[in-house]
Amino acid sequence: MTTADSAAALDAFFTVDGDFYLPGEMTRGPWGATMGGQIVGGLLGWGIERSGVDADFQPARLTVDLLRPALLEPVRIQTSVQREGRRIKLVDGALVQNGKIVARASALFLRRGEHPDGEVWSAPVRMPPLPVNSTGFPDEMPFLIWGYGATMEGSPGIAAGEWEQANSPKFAWTRLFRPMVAGFPLTPFTRLSFVGDVTSSLTHWGTSGLRYINADYTVTASRLPDGEYIGLAAQSHYGTAGVATGSAILFDQHGPIGSSSALALAQPADAFRPTYT
């Protein structure tokens, strides 16, 4: 068992204080004294799921808009149902900080039912094997990520050495092990909401490092992920005049489950300063 594993029951990203959620140190992102995008999206997904959704509905799409920096200060969650029918439910969520909405999300839930016969074409994609252990990570890692690209053996941590290449496919296996909110167990939808943010760094990291900060991300899923590991296989990066879009296929231990995308804006060369490699 790693140090990170033993700390999982102790160190949640947020604690509850009345109507507020208090961010812990692990919520800090790599762009300064603000929360990471995966933390923002994970908390929004957690709040939307807690608002009440029938178990027969599949969380099919979540879009997170990162409107302004979320400071390392208390936040509130607001949710509202925009559409509720027999086969569809649309729920919006917002993170409010100091009276302003710092991020918002829209989640689409679709009722599960009988699946059609026949086959539909899809491009084949294969992930590297699941990691065999969680060694090689420092204690302060908020979650675990293995990057693949330059090699198929992969490497733990921020995947600079794997993703700073131009001519090889890029992959990531991620494992969220800390509770999003203290006292509440992790759910598959929370994991999915959290991991979607990794799409930006996976698809926008190139030979000059990570030169983009994401403005949003979207995940779609035909089913919820099974198990602690969620994988991403980069599919595309297109950029012009400082604006970029990237897409990836999402996996769990059984195979593909959906897709993800992220829009991003160019940043100065020295803006991204990860504290671990």
Coordinates of N, CA and C in Angstrom, one line a residue, residues 39-216:
I39 N -10.7 19.4 -10.1 CA -11.3 19.6 -8.8 C -12.7 20.3 -9.0
V40 N -12.7 21.4 -9.8 CA -13.9 22.1 -10.0 C -15.0 21.3 -10.7
G41 N -14.6 20.5 -11.7 CA -15.5 19.7 -12.4 C -16.0 18.5 -11.5
G42 N -15.0 18.0 -10.7 CA -15.4 16.9 -9.8 C -16.4 17.3 -8.8
L43 N -16.3 18.5 -8.2 CA -17.2 19.0 -7.2 C -18.6 19.3 -7.9
L44 N -18.6 19.9 -9.1 CA -19.8 20.1 -9.8 C -20.6 18.8 -10.1
G45 N -19.8 17.8 -10.6 CA -20.4 16.5 -10.8 C -21.0 15.9 -9.6
W46 N -20.3 16.0 -8.5 CA -20.7 15.5 -7.2 C -22.0 16.2 -6.8
G47 N -22.1 17.5 -6.9 CA -23.2 18.2 -6.5 C -24.5 17.9 -7.4
I48 N -24.2 17.8 -8.7 CA -25.3 17.4 -9.6 C -25.9 16.1 -9.2
E49 N -25.0 15.1 -9.0 CA -25.4 13.8 -8.7 C -26.2 13.7 -7.4
R50 N -25.8 14.5 -6.4 CA -26.4 14.6 -5.1 C -27.8 15.2 -5.2
S51 N -28.1 16.0 -6.2 CA -29.4 16.7 -6.4 C -30.5 15.7 -6.6
G52 N -30.2 14.5 -7.0 CA -31.2 13.5 -7.1 C -31.5 13.1 -8.6
V53 N -31.1 11.9 -9.0 CA -31.3 11.4 -10.3 C -31.7 9.9 -10.2
D54 N -32.7 9.5 -10.9 CA -33.2 8.2 -10.9 C -32.1 7.2 -11.3
A55 N -32.0 6.1 -10.7 CA -30.9 5.1 -10.9 C -31.0 4.5 -12.3
D56 N -32.2 4.6 -13.0 CA -32.4 4.0 -14.3 C -31.8 5.0 -15.4
F57 N -31.4 6.2 -15.0 CA -30.9 7.1 -16.0 C -29.3 7.1 -16.0
Q58 N -28.8 7.1 -17.2 CA -27.4 7.0 -17.5 C -26.9 8.5 -17.6
P59 N -25.8 8.8 -16.8 CA -25.2 10.1 -17.0 C -24.5 10.1 -18.3
A60 N -25.0 10.7 -19.3 CA -24.6 10.6 -20.7 C -23.6 11.7 -21.1
R61 N -23.8 12.9 -20.6 CA -22.9 14.0 -21.0 C -22.8 15.0 -19.8
L62 N -21.6 15.5 -19.6 CA -21.3 16.5 -18.7 C -20.4 17.5 -19.3
T63 N -20.8 18.8 -19.4 CA -20.0 19.9 -19.9 C -19.7 20.8 -18.7
V64 N -18.4 21.1 -18.5 CA -18.0 22.0 -17.4 C -17.4 23.3 -18.1
D65 N -17.9 24.5 -17.7 CA -17.4 25.7 -18.2 C -16.6 26.4 -17.0
L66 N -15.3 26.6 -17.2 CA -14.4 27.2 -16.2 C -14.3 28.7 -16.5
L67 N -15.3 29.4 -15.8 CA -15.5 30.8 -16.2 C -14.5 31.7 -15.6
R68 N -14.0 31.5 -14.4 CA -13.0 32.3 -13.8 C -12.2 31.5 -12.8
P69 N -11.0 32.0 -12.4 CA -10.3 31.2 -11.4 C -11.1 30.9 -10.1
A70 N -11.1 29.7 -9.7 CA -11.7 29.3 -8.4 C -10.7 29.4 -7.3
L71 N -10.8 30.4 -6.4 CA -9.8 30.6 -5.4 C -9.9 29.5 -4.4
L72 N -8.8 29.4 -3.6 CA -8.8 28.4 -2.5 C -9.5 28.9 -1.3
E73 N -10.8 29.1 -1.5 CA -11.7 29.7 -0.5 C -13.0 28.9 -0.6
P74 N -13.9 29.1 0.5 CA -15.2 28.4 0.5 C -16.0 28.6 -0.8
V75 N -16.7 27.6 -1.2 CA -17.6 27.7 -2.3 C -19.0 27.1 -2.0
R76 N -20.0 27.5 -2.7 CA -21.3 26.9 -2.6 C -21.7 26.3 -3.9
I77 N -22.6 25.3 -3.9 CA -23.1 24.6 -5.1 C -24.5 24.9 -5.3
Q78 N -24.9 25.4 -6.5 CA -26.3 25.6 -6.8 C -26.7 24.6 -7.9
T79 N -27.8 23.9 -7.8 CA -28.2 23.1 -8.9 C -29.7 23.4 -9.3
S80 N -30.0 23.1 -10.5 CA -31.4 23.3 -11.0 C -31.7 22.4 -12.1
V81 N -33.0 21.9 -12.1 CA -33.4 21.0 -13.2 C -34.0 21.8 -14.3
Q82 N -33.4 21.7 -15.5 CA -33.8 22.4 -16.7 C -34.8 21.7 -17.5
R83 N -34.8 20.4 -17.5 CA -35.7 19.6 -18.3 C -35.8 18.2 -17.6
E84 N -37.1 17.8 -17.4 CA -37.3 16.4 -16.9 C -38.4 15.8 -17.6
G85 N -38.1 14.7 -18.3 CA -39.2 13.9 -19.0 C -39.0 12.5 -18.7
R86 N -39.8 11.7 -19.5 CA -39.8 10.2 -19.2 C -38.4 9.6 -19.6
R87 N -37.7 10.1 -20.6 CA -36.5 9.5 -21.0 C -35.3 10.5 -20.9
I88 N -35.4 11.7 -20.5 CA -34.4 12.6 -20.4 C -34.5 13.5 -19.2
K89 N -33.3 13.9 -18.7 CA -33.3 14.8 -17.6 C -32.0 15.7 -17.8
L90 N -32.2 17.0 -17.7 CA -31.1 17.9 -17.8 C -30.9 18.7 -16.5
V91 N -29.7 18.7 -15.9 CA -29.5 19.4 -14.6 C -28.3 20.3 -14.8
D92 N -28.5 21.5 -14.4 CA -27.4 22.5 -14.4 C -26.8 22.7 -13.0
G93 N -25.6 22.9 -12.9 CA -24.9 23.2 -11.6 C -24.0 24.4 -11.7
A94 N -23.8 25.1 -10.6 CA -22.9 26.2 -10.6 C -22.1 26.3 -9.3
L95 N -20.8 26.6 -9.3 CA -20.0 26.9 -8.1 C -20.0 28.4 -7.9
V96 N -20.4 28.8 -6.7 CA -20.5 30.2 -6.4 C -19.5 30.6 -5.3
Q97 N -18.7 31.6 -5.6 CA -17.7 32.0 -4.6 C -17.7 33.5 -4.5
N98 N -17.8 34.0 -3.3 CA -17.8 35.5 -3.1 C -18.9 36.2 -3.9
G99 N -20.0 35.5 -4.1 CA -21.2 36.1 -4.8 C -21.1 36.0 -6.3
K100 N -20.1 35.3 -6.8 CA -19.9 35.2 -8.3 C -19.9 33.7 -8.7
I101 N -20.4 33.4 -9.9 CA -20.3 32.1 -10.4 C -18.9 31.9 -11.0
V102 N -18.1 31.0 -10.5 CA -16.8 30.8 -11.0 C -16.7 29.6 -12.0
A103 N -17.7 28.7 -12.0 CA -17.8 27.6 -12.9 C -19.2 27.1 -12.9
R104 N -19.6 26.5 -14.1 CA -20.9 26.0 -14.2 C -20.8 24.7 -15.0
A105 N -21.8 23.8 -14.9 CA -21.9 22.6 -15.6 C -23.3 22.3 -16.0
S106 N -23.4 21.5 -17.1 CA -24.7 21.0 -17.6 C -24.5 19.5 -17.7
A107 N -25.4 18.7 -17.1 CA -25.4 17.3 -17.2 C -26.7 16.7 -17.8
L108 N -26.5 15.9 -18.8 CA -27.6 15.2 -19.4 C -27.7 13.8 -19.0
F109 N -28.9 13.4 -18.6 CA -29.1 12.0 -18.1 C -30.2 11.4 -19.1
L110 N -29.9 10.2 -19.6 CA -30.8 9.5 -20.5 C -31.2 8.1 -19.9
R111 N -32.5 7.8 -20.1 CA -33.0 6.6 -19.5 C -32.5 5.4 -20.3
R112 N -32.0 4.4 -19.5 CA -31.5 3.1 -20.1 C -32.7 2.3 -20.6
G113 N -32.4 1.5 -21.7 CA -33.5 0.6 -22.2 C -32.9 -0.5 -23.0
E114 N -33.7 -1.1 -23.8 CA -33.3 -2.2 -24.7 C -32.4 -1.7 -25.8
H115 N -31.3 -2.4 -26.0 CA -30.3 -2.0 -26.9 C -30.6 -2.6 -28.3
P116 N -30.4 -1.8 -29.4 CA -30.7 -2.3 -30.7 C -29.8 -3.4 -31.2
D117 N -30.3 -4.3 -32.0 CA -29.4 -5.3 -32.7 C -28.5 -4.7 -33.7
G118 N -27.6 -5.5 -34.2 CA -26.7 -5.0 -35.3 C -25.4 -4.4 -34.8
E119 N -24.6 -4.0 -35.7 CA -23.3 -3.5 -35.4 C -23.1 -2.1 -36.1
V120 N -22.4 -1.2 -35.4 CA -22.1 0.1 -35.9 C -20.6 0.3 -36.0
W121 N -20.1 0.8 -37.1 CA -18.6 1.0 -37.2 C -18.1 2.0 -36.2
S122 N -16.9 1.7 -35.7 CA -16.2 2.7 -34.8 C -14.7 2.3 -35.0
A123 N -13.8 3.4 -35.1 CA -12.4 3.2 -35.2 C -11.8 2.4 -34.1
P124 N -11.0 1.4 -34.3 CA -10.4 0.7 -33.2 C -9.4 1.5 -32.4
V125 N -9.4 1.4 -31.1 CA -8.4 2.1 -30.3 C -8.1 1.1 -29.1
R126 N -6.8 1.0 -28.8 CA -6.4 0.1 -27.7 C -5.5 0.9 -26.8
M127 N -5.9 0.8 -25.5 CA -5.1 1.4 -24.4 C -3.9 0.5 -24.0
P128 N -2.8 1.1 -23.4 CA -1.8 0.4 -22.8 C -2.4 -0.4 -21.6
P129 N -1.7 -1.5 -21.2 CA -2.3 -2.3 -20.0 C -2.5 -1.4 -18.8
L130 N -3.4 -1.8 -17.9 CA -3.6 -1.1 -16.7 C -2.3 -1.1 -15.8
P131 N -2.0 -0.1 -15.1 CA -0.8 -0.1 -14.2 C -0.9 -1.2 -13.2
V132 N 0.2 -1.7 -12.8 CA 0.2 -2.9 -11.9 C 0.4 -2.4 -10.5
N133 N 0.8 -1.2 -10.2 CA 0.9 -0.7 -8.8 C 0.9 0.8 -8.8
S134 N 0.9 1.4 -7.6 CA 0.9 2.8 -7.5 C 2.2 3.4 -6.9
T135 N 3.3 2.7 -7.2 CA 4.6 3.2 -6.7 C 5.1 4.3 -7.6
G136 N 6.0 5.2 -7.0 CA 6.6 6.2 -7.8 C 5.9 7.6 -7.7
F137 N 4.9 7.7 -6.8 CA 4.2 8.9 -6.6 C 4.6 9.6 -5.3
P138 N 4.8 10.9 -5.3 CA 5.1 11.6 -4.0 C 3.8 11.7 -3.2
D139 N 3.9 12.0 -1.9 CA 2.8 12.0 -1.0 C 1.8 13.1 -1.4
E140 N 2.2 14.2 -2.0 CA 1.3 15.3 -2.2 C 0.5 15.2 -3.5
M141 N 0.6 14.1 -4.2 CA -0.2 13.9 -5.4 C -1.7 13.9 -5.1
P142 N -2.5 14.8 -5.7 CA -3.9 14.8 -5.5 C -4.6 13.6 -6.1
F143 N -4.1 13.1 -7.1 CA -4.6 11.8 -7.8 C -3.5 11.2 -8.5
L144 N -3.7 10.0 -9.0 CA -2.6 9.3 -9.7 C -2.8 9.3 -11.2
I145 N -1.7 9.5 -12.0 CA -1.8 9.5 -13.4 C -0.5 8.9 -14.0
W146 N -0.7 8.0 -14.9 CA 0.4 7.3 -15.6 C 0.3 7.8 -17.1
G147 N 1.4 8.4 -17.6 CA 1.4 8.9 -19.0 C 2.1 7.9 -19.9
Y148 N 1.7 7.9 -21.2 CA 2.3 7.0 -22.2 C 2.3 7.8 -23.5
G149 N 3.4 7.6 -24.2 CA 3.5 8.3 -25.5 C 4.9 8.0 -26.1
A150 N 5.9 8.5 -25.5 CA 7.3 8.3 -25.9 C 7.6 6.8 -25.8
T151 N 7.0 6.1 -24.8 CA 7.2 4.7 -24.5 C 5.8 4.1 -24.2
M152 N 5.7 2.8 -24.4 CA 4.4 2.2 -23.9 C 4.6 1.6 -22.5
E153 N 5.7 1.7 -21.9 CA 5.9 1.3 -20.5 C 5.2 2.3 -19.6
G154 N 5.2 3.6 -20.1 CA 4.5 4.6 -19.3 C 5.4 5.1 -18.1
S155 N 5.0 6.2 -17.5 CA 5.7 6.7 -16.4 C 4.7 7.4 -15.4
P156 N 4.9 7.3 -14.1 CA 3.9 7.9 -13.2 C 4.2 9.4 -13.1
G157 N 3.1 10.2 -12.6 CA 3.3 11.6 -12.3 C 2.9 12.4 -13.5
I158 N 3.2 13.7 -13.5 CA 3.0 14.6 -14.6 C 3.8 14.1 -15.8
A159 N 3.1 13.9 -16.9 CA 3.7 13.0 -18.0 C 4.5 13.8 -19.0
A160 N 5.3 14.8 -18.6 CA 6.0 15.6 -19.5 C 6.9 14.8 -20.4
G161 N 7.7 13.9 -19.9 CA 8.6 13.1 -20.7 C 7.9 12.2 -21.7
E162 N 6.6 11.8 -21.4 CA 5.9 11.0 -22.4 C 5.2 11.8 -23.4
W163 N 4.7 13.0 -23.1 CA 3.8 13.7 -24.0 C 4.5 14.8 -24.7
E164 N 5.8 15.1 -24.5 CA 6.5 16.1 -25.2 C 7.1 15.5 -26.4
Q165 N 6.3 15.0 -27.3 CA 6.7 14.4 -28.5 C 5.6 14.7 -29.6
A166 N 6.0 14.5 -30.8 CA 5.0 14.9 -31.9 C 4.5 13.8 -32.7
N167 N 5.1 12.6 -32.7 CA 4.8 11.6 -33.7 C 4.3 10.3 -33.1
S168 N 3.9 10.3 -31.8 CA 3.5 9.1 -31.2 C 2.1 9.3 -30.5
P169 N 1.2 8.3 -30.6 CA 0.0 8.5 -29.8 C 0.2 8.7 -28.4
K170 N -0.7 9.4 -27.7 CA -0.6 9.7 -26.3 C -1.8 9.1 -25.5
F171 N -1.4 8.5 -24.3 CA -2.4 7.9 -23.5 C -2.2 8.3 -22.0
A172 N -3.3 8.0 -21.2 CA -3.1 8.2 -19.8 C -4.1 7.3 -19.1
W173 N -3.6 6.6 -18.0 CA -4.5 6.0 -17.0 C -4.5 6.8 -15.8
T174 N -5.7 7.0 -15.2 CA -5.8 7.9 -14.0 C -6.5 7.1 -12.9
R175 N -6.2 7.4 -11.7 CA -6.9 6.8 -10.6 C -7.1 7.9 -9.5
L176 N -8.4 8.2 -9.3 CA -8.8 9.1 -8.2 C -9.0 8.2 -6.9
F177 N -8.3 8.6 -5.9 CA -8.3 7.8 -4.7 C -8.8 8.6 -3.4
R178 N -8.8 9.9 -3.5 CA -9.3 10.7 -2.4 C -10.8 11.0 -2.6
P179 N -11.5 11.0 -1.5 CA -13.0 11.4 -1.6 C -13.1 12.9 -2.1
M180 N -14.1 13.2 -2.9 CA -14.3 14.5 -3.3 C -14.7 15.4 -2.1
V181 N -15.6 14.9 -1.3 CA -16.1 15.6 -0.1 C -16.0 14.6 1.1
A182 N -15.5 15.1 2.2 CA -15.3 14.3 3.4 C -16.7 13.7 3.8
G183 N -16.7 12.4 4.1 CA -17.9 11.7 4.6 C -18.7 11.1 3.5
F184 N -18.3 11.3 2.2 CA -19.1 10.8 1.1 C -18.2 9.9 0.2
P185 N -18.6 8.7 -0.1 CA -17.8 7.8 -0.9 C -17.7 8.3 -2.4
L186 N -16.6 7.9 -3.0 CA -16.5 8.2 -4.4 C -17.5 7.4 -5.2
T187 N -18.0 8.0 -6.3 CA -19.0 7.3 -7.2 C -18.4 7.3 -8.6
P188 N -18.8 6.4 -9.5 CA -18.3 6.4 -10.9 C -18.5 7.7 -11.6
F189 N -19.7 8.4 -11.3 CA -19.9 9.7 -12.0 C -19.0 10.8 -11.5
T190 N -18.6 10.8 -10.2 CA -17.7 11.7 -9.7 C -16.3 11.5 -10.3
R191 N -15.9 10.2 -10.5 CA -14.6 9.9 -11.1 C -14.6 10.4 -12.6
L192 N -15.7 10.2 -13.3 CA -15.8 10.7 -14.6 C -15.8 12.2 -14.7
S193 N -16.5 12.9 -13.9 CA -16.5 14.3 -13.9 C -15.1 14.9 -13.6
F194 N -14.4 14.3 -12.7 CA -13.0 14.7 -12.3 C -12.0 14.5 -13.5
V195 N -12.1 13.3 -14.1 CA -11.0 12.9 -15.0 C -11.1 13.6 -16.4
G196 N -12.3 14.1 -16.7 CA -12.5 14.8 -18.0 C -11.5 15.9 -18.2
D197 N -11.1 16.6 -17.1 CA -10.2 17.7 -17.2 C -8.8 17.3 -17.7
V198 N -8.4 16.0 -17.5 CA -7.1 15.6 -18.0 C -7.1 15.6 -19.5
T199 N -8.2 15.6 -20.2 CA -8.2 15.7 -21.7 C -7.4 16.9 -22.2
S200 N -7.4 18.0 -21.5 CA -6.7 19.2 -22.0 C -5.2 19.0 -22.0
S201 N -4.7 18.5 -20.8 CA -3.2 18.4 -20.8 C -2.8 17.2 -21.7
L202 N -3.6 16.1 -21.8 CA -3.2 15.0 -22.7 C -3.1 15.5 -24.1
T203 N -4.2 16.2 -24.6 CA -4.2 16.5 -26.0 C -3.5 17.7 -26.4
H204 N -3.2 18.7 -25.5 CA -2.6 20.0 -25.8 C -1.1 20.0 -25.4
W205 N -0.6 19.0 -24.8 CA 0.8 19.0 -24.4 C 1.6 18.5 -25.6
G206 N 2.6 19.4 -26.0 CA 3.4 19.0 -27.1 C 4.9 19.2 -26.9
T207 N 5.7 19.4 -28.0 CA 7.1 19.5 -27.9 C 7.6 20.7 -27.1
S208 N 6.8 21.7 -27.0 CA 7.2 22.9 -26.2 C 6.6 22.9 -24.8
G209 N 6.1 21.7 -24.3 CA 5.4 21.6 -23.0 C 3.9 21.9 -23.1
L210 N 3.3 22.2 -22.0 CA 1.9 22.5 -21.9 C 1.8 24.0 -22.1
R211 N 1.3 24.4 -23.2 CA 1.2 25.9 -23.5 C -0.2 26.3 -23.6
Y212 N -1.2 25.5 -23.1 CA -2.6 25.9 -23.2 C -3.3 25.7 -21.8
I213 N -4.2 26.5 -21.5 CA -5.0 26.4 -20.3 C -6.5 26.2 -20.8
N214 N -7.2 25.2 -20.2 CA -8.5 24.9 -20.8 C -9.6 25.8 -20.3
A215 N -10.5 26.1 -21.1 CA -11.7 27.0 -20.8 C -12.9 26.1 -20.5
D216 N -12.9 24.9 -21.0 CA -14.0 24.0 -20.7 C -13.6 22.6 -20.9

